[in-house]
CSV table of C-alpha atoms in Angstrom, one decimal:
chain,number,residue,atom,x,y,z
A,1,UNK,CA,117.2,129.5,120.4
A,2,UNK,CA,119.5,126.5,120.5
A,3,UNK,CA,121.3,125.5,117.3
A,4,UNK,CA,120.0,122.3,115.8
A,5,UNK,CA,121.9,119.2,116.8
A,6,UNK,CA,124.3,117.8,114.3
A,7,UNK,CA,124.7,114.0,113.5
A,8,UNK,CA,127.8,113.8,115.7
A,9,UNK,CA,125.7,115.1,118.7
A,10,UNK,CA,123.7,111.9,118.4
A,11,UNK,CA,126.7,109.7,118.9
A,12,UNK,CA,128.1,108.7,122.3
A,13,UNK,CA,131.7,108.8,123.4
A,14,UNK,CA,131.9,105.0,123.1
A,15,UNK,CA,133.9,104.0,120.0
A,16,UNK,CA,132.6,101.0,118.0
A,17,UNK,CA,134.6,97.8,118.1
A,18,UNK,CA,133.3,96.5,114.8
A,19,UNK,CA,135.8,95.2,112.3
A,20,UNK,CA,137.3,97.7,109.8
A,21,UNK,CA,135.1,97.5,106.7
A,22,UNK,CA,131.9,96.5,108.5
A,23,UNK,CA,128.7,97.9,107.1
A,24,UNK,CA,127.3,98.7,110.5
A,25,UNK,CA,129.4,101.8,110.7
A,26,UNK,CA,127.4,103.1,107.9
A,27,UNK,CA,124.1,102.3,109.6
A,28,UNK,CA,125.3,104.0,112.8
A,29,UNK,CA,126.0,107.2,110.7
A,30,UNK,CA,122.7,106.9,109.0
A,31,UNK,CA,120.9,106.7,112.3
A,32,UNK,CA,122.7,109.8,113.6
A,33,UNK,CA,121.9,111.6,110.4
A,34,UNK,CA,118.3,110.7,110.4
A,35,UNK,CA,117.9,111.7,114.0
A,36,UNK,CA,119.5,115.1,113.3
A,37,UNK,CA,117.5,115.7,110.1
A,38,UNK,CA,114.2,115.0,112.1
A,39,UNK,CA,115.6,117.0,115.0
A,40,UNK,CA,114.6,114.2,117.4
A,41,UNK,CA,115.0,114.9,121.0
A,42,UNK,CA,117.6,112.6,122.5
A,43,UNK,CA,115.6,112.4,125.7
A,44,UNK,CA,112.5,111.1,123.9
A,45,UNK,CA,114.1,108.6,121.6
A,46,UNK,CA,114.9,105.0,122.5
A,47,UNK,CA,117.0,102.5,120.6
A,48,UNK,CA,116.4,98.9,121.5
A,49,UNK,CA,118.4,95.9,120.3
A,50,UNK,CA,119.0,92.2,120.8
A,51,UNK,CA,122.3,90.5,120.7
A,52,UNK,CA,125.0,90.4,118.0
A,53,UNK,CA,127.5,92.7,116.3
A,54,UNK,CA,124.8,95.0,115.0
A,55,UNK,CA,122.9,95.0,118.3
A,56,UNK,CA,125.8,97.0,119.9
A,57,UNK,CA,124.6,100.1,118.1
A,58,UNK,CA,122.5,101.6,120.9
A,59,UNK,CA,125.7,102.0,123.0
A,60,UNK,CA,127.2,104.1,120.3
A,61,UNK,CA,124.3,106.6,120.2
A,62,UNK,CA,123.6,109.4,122.7
A,63,UNK,CA,119.9,108.7,123.4
A,64,UNK,CA,118.2,106.2,125.6
A,65,UNK,CA,119.0,102.6,124.7
A,66,UNK,CA,118.3,99.0,125.8
A,67,UNK,CA,120.7,96.2,124.7
A,68,UNK,CA,118.4,93.4,125.4
A,69,UNK,CA,118.1,89.6,125.2
A,70,UNK,CA,118.9,87.7,122.0
A,71,UNK,CA,116.0,88.1,119.5
A,72,UNK,CA,113.8,90.0,121.9
A,73,UNK,CA,114.5,93.6,120.9
A,74,UNK,CA,111.1,93.8,119.2
A,75,UNK,CA,109.2,92.5,122.3
A,76,UNK,CA,110.8,95.1,124.5
A,77,UNK,CA,110.4,97.9,121.9
A,78,UNK,CA,106.7,97.1,121.4
A,79,UNK,CA,106.0,97.1,125.1
A,80,UNK,CA,107.8,100.4,125.5
A,81,UNK,CA,105.9,102.1,122.7
A,82,UNK,CA,102.5,100.9,124.0
A,83,UNK,CA,103.4,102.1,127.5
A,84,UNK,CA,104.9,105.4,126.3
A,85,UNK,CA,103.4,106.3,122.9
A,86,UNK,CA,105.1,109.7,123.1
A,87,UNK,CA,108.5,108.2,122.6
A,88,UNK,CA,110.2,107.5,119.2
A,89,UNK,CA,111.2,103.8,119.4
A,90,UNK,CA,113.7,102.3,117.0
A,91,UNK,CA,114.7,98.6,117.2
A,92,UNK,CA,117.8,97.3,115.7
A,93,UNK,CA,119.5,93.9,115.2
A,94,UNK,CA,121.0,91.5,112.8
A,95,UNK,CA,119.7,88.7,110.5
A,96,UNK,CA,120.4,86.0,113.1
A,97,UNK,CA,118.8,87.9,115.9
A,98,UNK,CA,115.8,89.0,114.0
A,99,UNK,CA,115.0,86.1,111.6
A,100,UNK,CA,116.1,83.1,113.6
A,101,UNK,CA,116.3,83.6,117.4
A,102,UNK,CA,113.7,86.4,117.3
A,103,UNK,CA,111.8,85.1,114.2
A,104,UNK,CA,108.6,84.6,116.0
A,105,UNK,CA,108.7,88.2,117.4
A,106,UNK,CA,109.3,89.4,113.8
A,107,UNK,CA,106.2,87.7,112.5
A,108,UNK,CA,104.0,89.1,115.2
A,109,UNK,CA,105.5,92.6,115.1
A,110,UNK,CA,104.6,92.8,111.4
A,111,UNK,CA,101.1,91.5,112.2
A,112,UNK,CA,100.5,93.7,115.2
A,113,UNK,CA,101.7,97.0,113.7
A,114,UNK,CA,102.8,98.9,116.7
A,115,UNK,CA,104.2,102.4,115.7
A,116,UNK,CA,107.9,101.5,115.8
A,117,UNK,CA,110.8,101.2,113.3
A,118,UNK,CA,112.7,98.0,112.9
A,119,UNK,CA,116.2,98.1,111.2
A,120,UNK,CA,117.7,94.7,110.4
A,121,UNK,CA,121.4,94.9,109.4
A,122,UNK,CA,121.7,91.8,107.3
A,123,UNK,CA,125.2,90.5,106.6
A,124,UNK,CA,124.0,86.9,106.0
A,125,UNK,CA,126.3,85.5,108.8
A,126,UNK,CA,126.6,85.2,112.5
A,127,UNK,CA,129.7,87.5,113.0
A,128,UNK,CA,129.9,87.7,116.7
A,129,UNK,CA,130.3,84.0,117.1
A,130,UNK,CA,132.9,83.8,114.3
A,131,UNK,CA,131.2,83.2,111.1
A,132,UNK,CA,128.4,80.6,111.0
A,133,UNK,CA,125.6,80.4,108.5
A,134,UNK,CA,122.5,82.5,109.4
A,135,UNK,CA,118.9,82.4,108.1
A,136,UNK,CA,119.8,84.6,105.1
A,137,UNK,CA,123.1,82.9,104.1
A,138,UNK,CA,123.1,81.7,100.5
A,139,UNK,CA,122.4,78.0,100.1
A,140,UNK,CA,125.9,77.2,98.8
A,141,UNK,CA,128.0,79.4,101.0
A,142,UNK,CA,130.8,77.1,102.0
A,143,UNK,CA,133.2,79.4,103.8
A,144,UNK,CA,132.3,78.1,107.3
A,145,UNK,CA,133.9,74.9,108.6
A,146,UNK,CA,130.6,74.1,110.3
A,147,UNK,CA,128.8,74.0,106.9
A,148,UNK,CA,131.7,73.0,104.5
A,149,UNK,CA,129.2,72.3,101.6
A,150,UNK,CA,127.0,75.3,102.4
A,151,UNK,CA,124.0,75.4,104.7
A,152,UNK,CA,121.9,73.5,102.1
A,153,UNK,CA,118.8,75.5,103.1
A,154,UNK,CA,117.1,78.2,101.0
A,155,UNK,CA,117.7,81.6,102.5
A,156,UNK,CA,114.9,83.4,104.4
A,157,UNK,CA,113.3,86.2,102.3
A,158,UNK,CA,112.8,89.1,104.8
A,159,UNK,CA,110.6,91.3,102.6
A,160,UNK,CA,108.3,88.5,101.6
A,161,UNK,CA,107.8,87.3,105.1
A,162,UNK,CA,107.2,90.9,106.4
A,163,UNK,CA,104.6,91.4,103.7
A,164,UNK,CA,102.9,88.0,104.3
A,165,UNK,CA,102.6,88.8,108.0
A,166,UNK,CA,101.2,92.3,107.5
A,167,UNK,CA,104.0,94.9,107.6
A,168,UNK,CA,102.6,98.1,106.1
A,169,UNK,CA,105.9,99.7,105.3
A,170,UNK,CA,108.9,97.7,103.8
A,171,UNK,CA,112.1,99.2,102.5
A,172,UNK,CA,115.6,98.1,101.7
A,173,UNK,CA,118.9,100.0,102.0
A,174,UNK,CA,122.5,99.3,101.5
A,175,UNK,CA,125.4,100.2,103.8
A,176,UNK,CA,127.4,101.5,100.7
A,177,UNK,CA,124.9,104.4,100.6
A,178,UNK,CA,124.4,105.7,104.2
A,179,UNK,CA,122.6,108.8,103.0
A,180,UNK,CA,120.0,106.7,101.3
A,181,UNK,CA,119.6,104.7,104.6
A,182,UNK,CA,119.2,108.0,106.5
A,183,UNK,CA,116.5,109.1,104.1
A,184,UNK,CA,114.6,105.8,104.3
A,185,UNK,CA,115.0,105.8,108.1
A,186,UNK,CA,113.6,109.3,108.4
A,187,UNK,CA,110.6,108.2,106.3
A,188,UNK,CA,110.2,105.1,108.4
A,189,UNK,CA,110.2,107.0,111.7
A,190,UNK,CA,107.5,109.4,110.3
A,191,UNK,CA,105.4,106.5,109.1
A,192,UNK,CA,102.5,105.8,111.6
A,193,UNK,CA,102.8,102.1,112.3
A,194,UNK,CA,105.4,99.4,112.0
A,195,UNK,CA,108.1,100.2,109.5
A,196,UNK,CA,110.6,97.5,108.5
A,197,UNK,CA,114.0,98.7,107.0
A,198,UNK,CA,116.1,95.8,105.7
A,199,UNK,CA,119.7,96.9,105.3
A,200,UNK,CA,122.3,95.0,103.3
A,201,UNK,CA,125.3,95.5,105.6
A,202,UNK,CA,128.4,93.8,104.5
A,203,UNK,CA,130.6,91.7,106.7
A,204,UNK,CA,133.9,91.7,104.9
A,205,UNK,CA,135.7,89.7,107.6
A,206,UNK,CA,133.6,86.5,107.2
A,207,UNK,CA,132.1,87.2,103.8
A,208,UNK,CA,134.7,89.1,101.8
A,209,UNK,CA,132.7,88.3,98.6
A,210,UNK,CA,130.1,90.9,99.9
A,211,UNK,CA,132.4,93.7,98.6
A,212,UNK,CA,130.8,92.8,95.2
A,213,UNK,CA,127.5,94.1,96.5
A,214,UNK,CA,128.5,97.6,95.4
A,215,UNK,CA,128.3,96.5,91.8
A,216,UNK,CA,125.0,94.7,92.1
A,217,UNK,CA,122.9,96.8,94.4
A,218,UNK,CA,120.7,99.3,92.6
A,219,UNK,CA,117.9,101.7,93.5
A,220,UNK,CA,114.4,100.6,92.4
A,221,UNK,CA,113.1,103.3,90.1
A,222,UNK,CA,109.4,102.5,90.3
A,223,UNK,CA,107.0,104.0,92.9
A,224,UNK,CA,106.5,101.9,96.1
A,225,UNK,CA,103.9,99.2,95.6
A,226,UNK,CA,100.6,99.5,97.4
A,227,UNK,CA,99.1,96.3,96.3
A,228,UNK,CA,100.1,93.3,98.4
A,229,UNK,CA,99.7,90.8,95.5
A,230,UNK,CA,102.0,92.8,93.3
A,231,UNK,CA,104.5,93.2,96.1
A,232,UNK,CA,104.4,89.4,96.8
A,233,UNK,CA,105.2,88.8,93.1
A,234,UNK,CA,108.1,91.2,93.3
A,235,UNK,CA,109.5,89.8,96.6
A,236,UNK,CA,109.5,86.3,95.3
A,237,UNK,CA,111.0,87.1,91.9
A,238,UNK,CA,113.6,89.8,92.8
A,239,UNK,CA,117.3,89.3,93.4
A,240,UNK,CA,117.1,91.0,96.8
A,241,UNK,CA,119.5,93.7,95.7
A,242,UNK,CA,116.9,96.4,94.8
A,243,UNK,CA,116.8,99.3,97.3
A,244,UNK,CA,114.4,102.0,98.2
A,245,UNK,CA,110.9,102.1,99.7
A,246,UNK,CA,109.4,98.9,98.2
A,247,UNK,CA,105.9,98.6,99.7
A,248,UNK,CA,103.7,101.0,101.5
A,249,UNK,CA,100.1,100.4,102.5
A,250,UNK,CA,99.2,102.3,105.7
A,251,UNK,CA,96.8,100.8,108.2
A,252,UNK,CA,95.8,101.8,111.7
A,253,UNK,CA,98.5,101.0,114.2
A,254,UNK,CA,98.0,98.9,117.4
A,255,UNK,CA,96.7,99.4,120.0
A,256,UNK,CA,93.4,100.7,118.6
A,257,UNK,CA,92.2,104.0,120.0
A,258,UNK,CA,89.0,103.5,122.1
A,259,UNK,CA,86.8,106.3,123.0
A,260,UNK,CA,85.7,104.6,126.2
A,261,UNK,CA,87.3,106.0,129.3
A,262,UNK,CA,88.9,103.7,131.8
A,263,UNK,CA,86.5,102.8,134.6
A,264,UNK,CA,86.9,104.7,137.9
A,265,UNK,CA,87.7,102.8,141.1
A,266,UNK,CA,84.1,103.5,142.2
A,267,UNK,CA,82.7,101.9,139.0
A,268,UNK,CA,84.9,98.8,139.5
A,269,UNK,CA,83.8,98.5,143.2
A,270,UNK,CA,80.2,98.8,142.1
A,271,UNK,CA,80.6,96.1,139.5
A,272,UNK,CA,82.3,93.8,142.0
A,273,UNK,CA,79.7,94.3,144.7
A,274,UNK,CA,78.2,91.0,145.8
B,1,UNK,CA,119.9,131.3,91.8
B,2,UNK,CA,121.6,134.6,92.8
B,3,UNK,CA,125.4,134.7,93.0
B,4,UNK,CA,125.4,134.8,96.8
B,5,UNK,CA,122.9,132.0,97.1
B,6,UNK,CA,125.0,129.9,94.7
B,7,UNK,CA,128.1,130.6,96.7
B,8,UNK,CA,126.3,129.6,100.0
B,9,UNK,CA,125.1,126.4,98.3
B,10,UNK,CA,128.6,125.6,97.2
B,11,UNK,CA,130.0,126.3,100.6
B,12,UNK,CA,127.4,124.1,102.2
B,13,UNK,CA,128.6,121.2,100.0
B,14,UNK,CA,132.3,122.0,100.7
B,15,UNK,CA,131.7,122.0,104.5
B,16,UNK,CA,129.8,118.7,104.3
B,17,UNK,CA,132.5,117.1,102.1
B,18,UNK,CA,135.4,118.1,104.3
B,19,UNK,CA,133.6,117.3,107.5
B,20,UNK,CA,132.5,113.8,106.3
B,21,UNK,CA,136.1,113.2,105.1
B,22,UNK,CA,137.5,114.2,108.4
B,23,UNK,CA,135.0,112.1,110.4
B,24,UNK,CA,135.5,109.1,108.2
B,25,UNK,CA,139.3,109.1,108.5
B,26,UNK,CA,139.0,109.5,112.3
B,27,UNK,CA,136.6,106.5,112.3
B,28,UNK,CA,138.8,104.4,110.2
B,29,UNK,CA,141.9,105.3,112.3
B,30,UNK,CA,140.1,104.3,115.5
B,31,UNK,CA,139.0,101.0,113.9
B,32,UNK,CA,142.5,100.2,112.6
B,33,UNK,CA,144.1,101.2,115.9
B,34,UNK,CA,141.7,98.8,117.7
B,35,UNK,CA,142.9,96.0,115.4
B,36,UNK,CA,146.6,96.9,116.1
B,37,UNK,CA,147.3,98.0,112.5
B,38,UNK,CA,149.2,101.0,113.8
B,39,UNK,CA,150.9,102.1,110.6
B,40,UNK,CA,147.6,102.5,108.7
B,41,UNK,CA,145.9,104.0,111.7
B,42,UNK,CA,148.5,106.7,111.9
B,43,UNK,CA,148.2,107.4,108.2
B,44,UNK,CA,144.4,107.8,108.5
B,45,UNK,CA,144.9,110.1,111.5
B,46,UNK,CA,147.2,112.3,109.4
B,47,UNK,CA,144.5,112.4,106.6
B,48,UNK,CA,141.9,113.4,109.2
B,49,UNK,CA,144.2,116.3,110.3
B,50,UNK,CA,144.6,117.3,106.6
B,51,UNK,CA,140.8,117.3,106.2
B,52,UNK,CA,140.4,119.2,109.4
B,53,UNK,CA,142.7,122.0,108.1
B,54,UNK,CA,140.7,122.2,104.8
B,55,UNK,CA,137.5,122.2,106.8
B,56,UNK,CA,138.7,125.1,108.9
B,57,UNK,CA,139.6,127.0,105.7
B,58,UNK,CA,136.2,126.3,104.2
B,59,UNK,CA,134.4,127.4,107.4
B,60,UNK,CA,136.4,130.6,107.3
B,61,UNK,CA,134.8,131.4,104.0
B,62,UNK,CA,131.4,130.8,105.4
B,63,UNK,CA,129.5,131.3,108.6
B,64,UNK,CA,127.5,128.2,109.5
B,65,UNK,CA,124.2,130.0,110.1
B,66,UNK,CA,124.3,131.6,106.6
B,67,UNK,CA,124.6,128.2,104.8
B,68,UNK,CA,121.5,126.5,103.6
B,69,UNK,CA,120.5,123.5,105.8
B,70,UNK,CA,120.4,120.4,103.6
B,71,UNK,CA,119.4,116.9,104.7
B,72,UNK,CA,122.2,114.4,104.0
B,73,UNK,CA,120.3,113.0,101.0
B,74,UNK,CA,119.8,116.5,99.5
B,75,UNK,CA,123.5,117.1,98.5
B,76,UNK,CA,124.5,116.9,94.9
B,77,UNK,CA,126.3,113.6,95.0
B,78,UNK,CA,124.8,110.2,94.3
B,79,UNK,CA,125.7,108.4,97.5
B,80,UNK,CA,128.3,109.7,99.8
B,81,UNK,CA,130.3,112.9,99.9
B,82,UNK,CA,133.2,112.4,97.3
B,83,UNK,CA,136.1,112.4,99.8
B,84,UNK,CA,134.6,109.8,102.1
B,85,UNK,CA,136.4,106.5,102.0
B,86,UNK,CA,134.1,103.6,101.3
B,87,UNK,CA,133.6,101.4,104.3
B,88,UNK,CA,134.1,98.1,102.4
B,89,UNK,CA,137.4,99.4,101.0
B,90,UNK,CA,139.2,98.9,104.3
B,91,UNK,CA,140.3,95.7,106.0
B,92,UNK,CA,142.1,95.0,109.3
B,93,UNK,CA,145.1,93.6,107.4
B,94,UNK,CA,145.4,96.4,104.8
B,95,UNK,CA,148.9,97.8,104.3
B,96,UNK,CA,150.0,101.4,103.9
B,97,UNK,CA,150.1,101.2,100.1
B,98,UNK,CA,146.4,100.2,100.1
B,99,UNK,CA,145.5,103.0,102.5
B,100,UNK,CA,147.4,105.5,100.4
B,101,UNK,CA,145.6,104.2,97.2
B,102,UNK,CA,142.3,104.7,99.0
B,103,UNK,CA,143.2,108.2,100.1
B,104,UNK,CA,144.4,109.1,96.6
B,105,UNK,CA,141.1,108.0,95.1
B,106,UNK,CA,139.3,110.1,97.6
B,107,UNK,CA,141.4,113.2,96.8
B,108,UNK,CA,140.8,112.8,93.1
B,109,UNK,CA,137.1,112.3,93.6
B,110,UNK,CA,136.9,115.5,95.7
B,111,UNK,CA,139.0,117.4,93.2
B,112,UNK,CA,136.7,116.2,90.4
B,113,UNK,CA,133.6,117.4,92.4
B,114,UNK,CA,135.1,120.9,92.9
B,115,UNK,CA,136.2,121.1,89.3
B,116,UNK,CA,132.8,120.1,88.0
B,117,UNK,CA,131.1,122.6,90.3
B,118,UNK,CA,133.4,125.3,89.0
B,119,UNK,CA,132.6,124.4,85.4
B,120,UNK,CA,128.9,124.2,85.9
B,121,UNK,CA,128.2,127.5,87.8
B,122,UNK,CA,127.5,130.8,86.2
B,123,UNK,CA,128.5,132.7,89.3
B,124,UNK,CA,132.1,134.0,89.0
B,125,UNK,CA,133.0,134.1,92.7
B,126,UNK,CA,131.7,130.5,93.2
B,127,UNK,CA,133.6,129.3,90.1
B,128,UNK,CA,136.8,130.9,91.4
B,129,UNK,CA,136.5,129.4,94.9
B,130,UNK,CA,135.6,126.0,93.6
B,131,UNK,CA,138.5,126.0,91.2
B,132,UNK,CA,140.9,126.9,94.0
B,133,UNK,CA,139.6,124.0,96.1
B,134,UNK,CA,140.0,121.7,93.1
B,135,UNK,CA,143.7,122.9,92.8
B,136,UNK,CA,144.2,122.1,96.5
B,137,UNK,CA,142.9,118.6,96.1
B,138,UNK,CA,145.1,118.1,93.1
B,139,UNK,CA,148.1,119.2,95.2
B,140,UNK,CA,147.1,116.7,97.9
B,141,UNK,CA,146.8,114.0,95.3
B,142,UNK,CA,150.2,114.8,93.9
B,143,UNK,CA,151.8,114.5,97.3
B,144,UNK,CA,150.1,111.2,98.0
B,145,UNK,CA,151.2,109.9,94.6
B,146,UNK,CA,154.8,110.8,95.4
B,147,UNK,CA,154.6,108.8,98.7
B,148,UNK,CA,152.9,105.9,96.9
B,149,UNK,CA,155.7,105.8,94.3
B,150,UNK,CA,158.2,105.1,97.1
B,151,UNK,CA,156.3,102.2,98.6
B,152,UNK,CA,156.9,98.5,97.7
B,153,UNK,CA,154.0,96.6,96.1
B,154,UNK,CA,151.5,95.0,98.3
B,155,UNK,CA,152.5,91.4,99.2
B,156,UNK,CA,150.3,88.7,97.6
B,157,UNK,CA,149.9,87.2,101.1
B,158,UNK,CA,148.9,90.5,102.7
B,159,UNK,CA,145.4,89.2,103.7
B,160,UNK,CA,146.7,85.8,104.9
B,161,UNK,CA,146.1,85.6,108.7
B,162,UNK,CA,148.0,83.1,110.9
B,163,UNK,CA,145.1,83.3,113.3
B,164,UNK,CA,142.1,83.5,110.9
B,165,UNK,CA,138.9,85.0,112.1
B,166,UNK,CA,136.7,82.0,111.1
B,167,UNK,CA,135.6,79.6,113.7
B,168,UNK,CA,138.0,76.7,113.9
B,169,UNK,CA,135.3,74.1,114.9
């Protein structure tokens, strides 16, 4: 019998080119650890991403991967899972890719509930294009020369939007605790349906103030909520720095299982007879 | 827990701790090298080699297949293995002093973990081994502290960049 694979076996030989201090290293480690803990087959696991710093992650893993079009990781991943339900499909990206460019796909992925996992590495900034405000940037963040007085727009609330559009499994992790991300990710992968893992992943190059997250982030002690109204109240009132599995209300994934067998060619020919 | 099971559990923690430390230092060295901070990259490489030596020593005391297989979140530490440098503690412009301070904190943290394990266990063999690892970490820390004492303080302008990362538009 072969020895179980270790986390390092799930990493490719390509070395990340993220900035030193980037939280995405932590997510990469967590992905490798979760894959090893679940003993996932590298041949039957696919990581799909969009564009951005975080979307480089599939290249750094030793499984199948697709580095797709900006904001379209979810569209590719859902198509793949529906065509090949036997595969484990994980989608990854950043806050700009997922909530702005791919925002519409995010809404409908939550609503549709295909059995995939979506990890958003949220650093509240567009890092790859040198530090512009993103959908989750604080309203008064004035470090970019493009928005010298801050973006002036209230930040997007990922968990609240995911809940409102029907996501049945919503969790939040923090890059300062990769083992917690690995645990949440292993639960997310095992959940039958769409699972949304929002990770606070610091960008210390453009947002050095995010090193303060370590002192603010804390694990939510209560059980995950199962009532959508209670979860909505939490997601609108919270600071956004509570981690753990926040909401879990399973429902049947899409596509529904029909008992009806596909029609044979003869049946179709019969139906089309004029 | 029987003495032998306790020892195996301790060794599983020690292997994970040293392996994580080695991997993290290698990762940081590669990242710093990619950003042309060669002095710090070389230092992290040397720390990875140190961790690799300690890992080999721990592995000698245990055979992998006898160790309990724990998921990453099942180890007895709250977040990461104690000798793993925090990701957000590094920066592409960090100097050698800051890198040494980071490594020193990691050695002390690992030493404290081993010392606490030694103090908490009822198994004599485990306590002896854990205490010896704690002593080794203390020795590493002492050597790092000596090097640190010889270095000048970090310049107040250390993080100033003539070609800052932010978009100039």
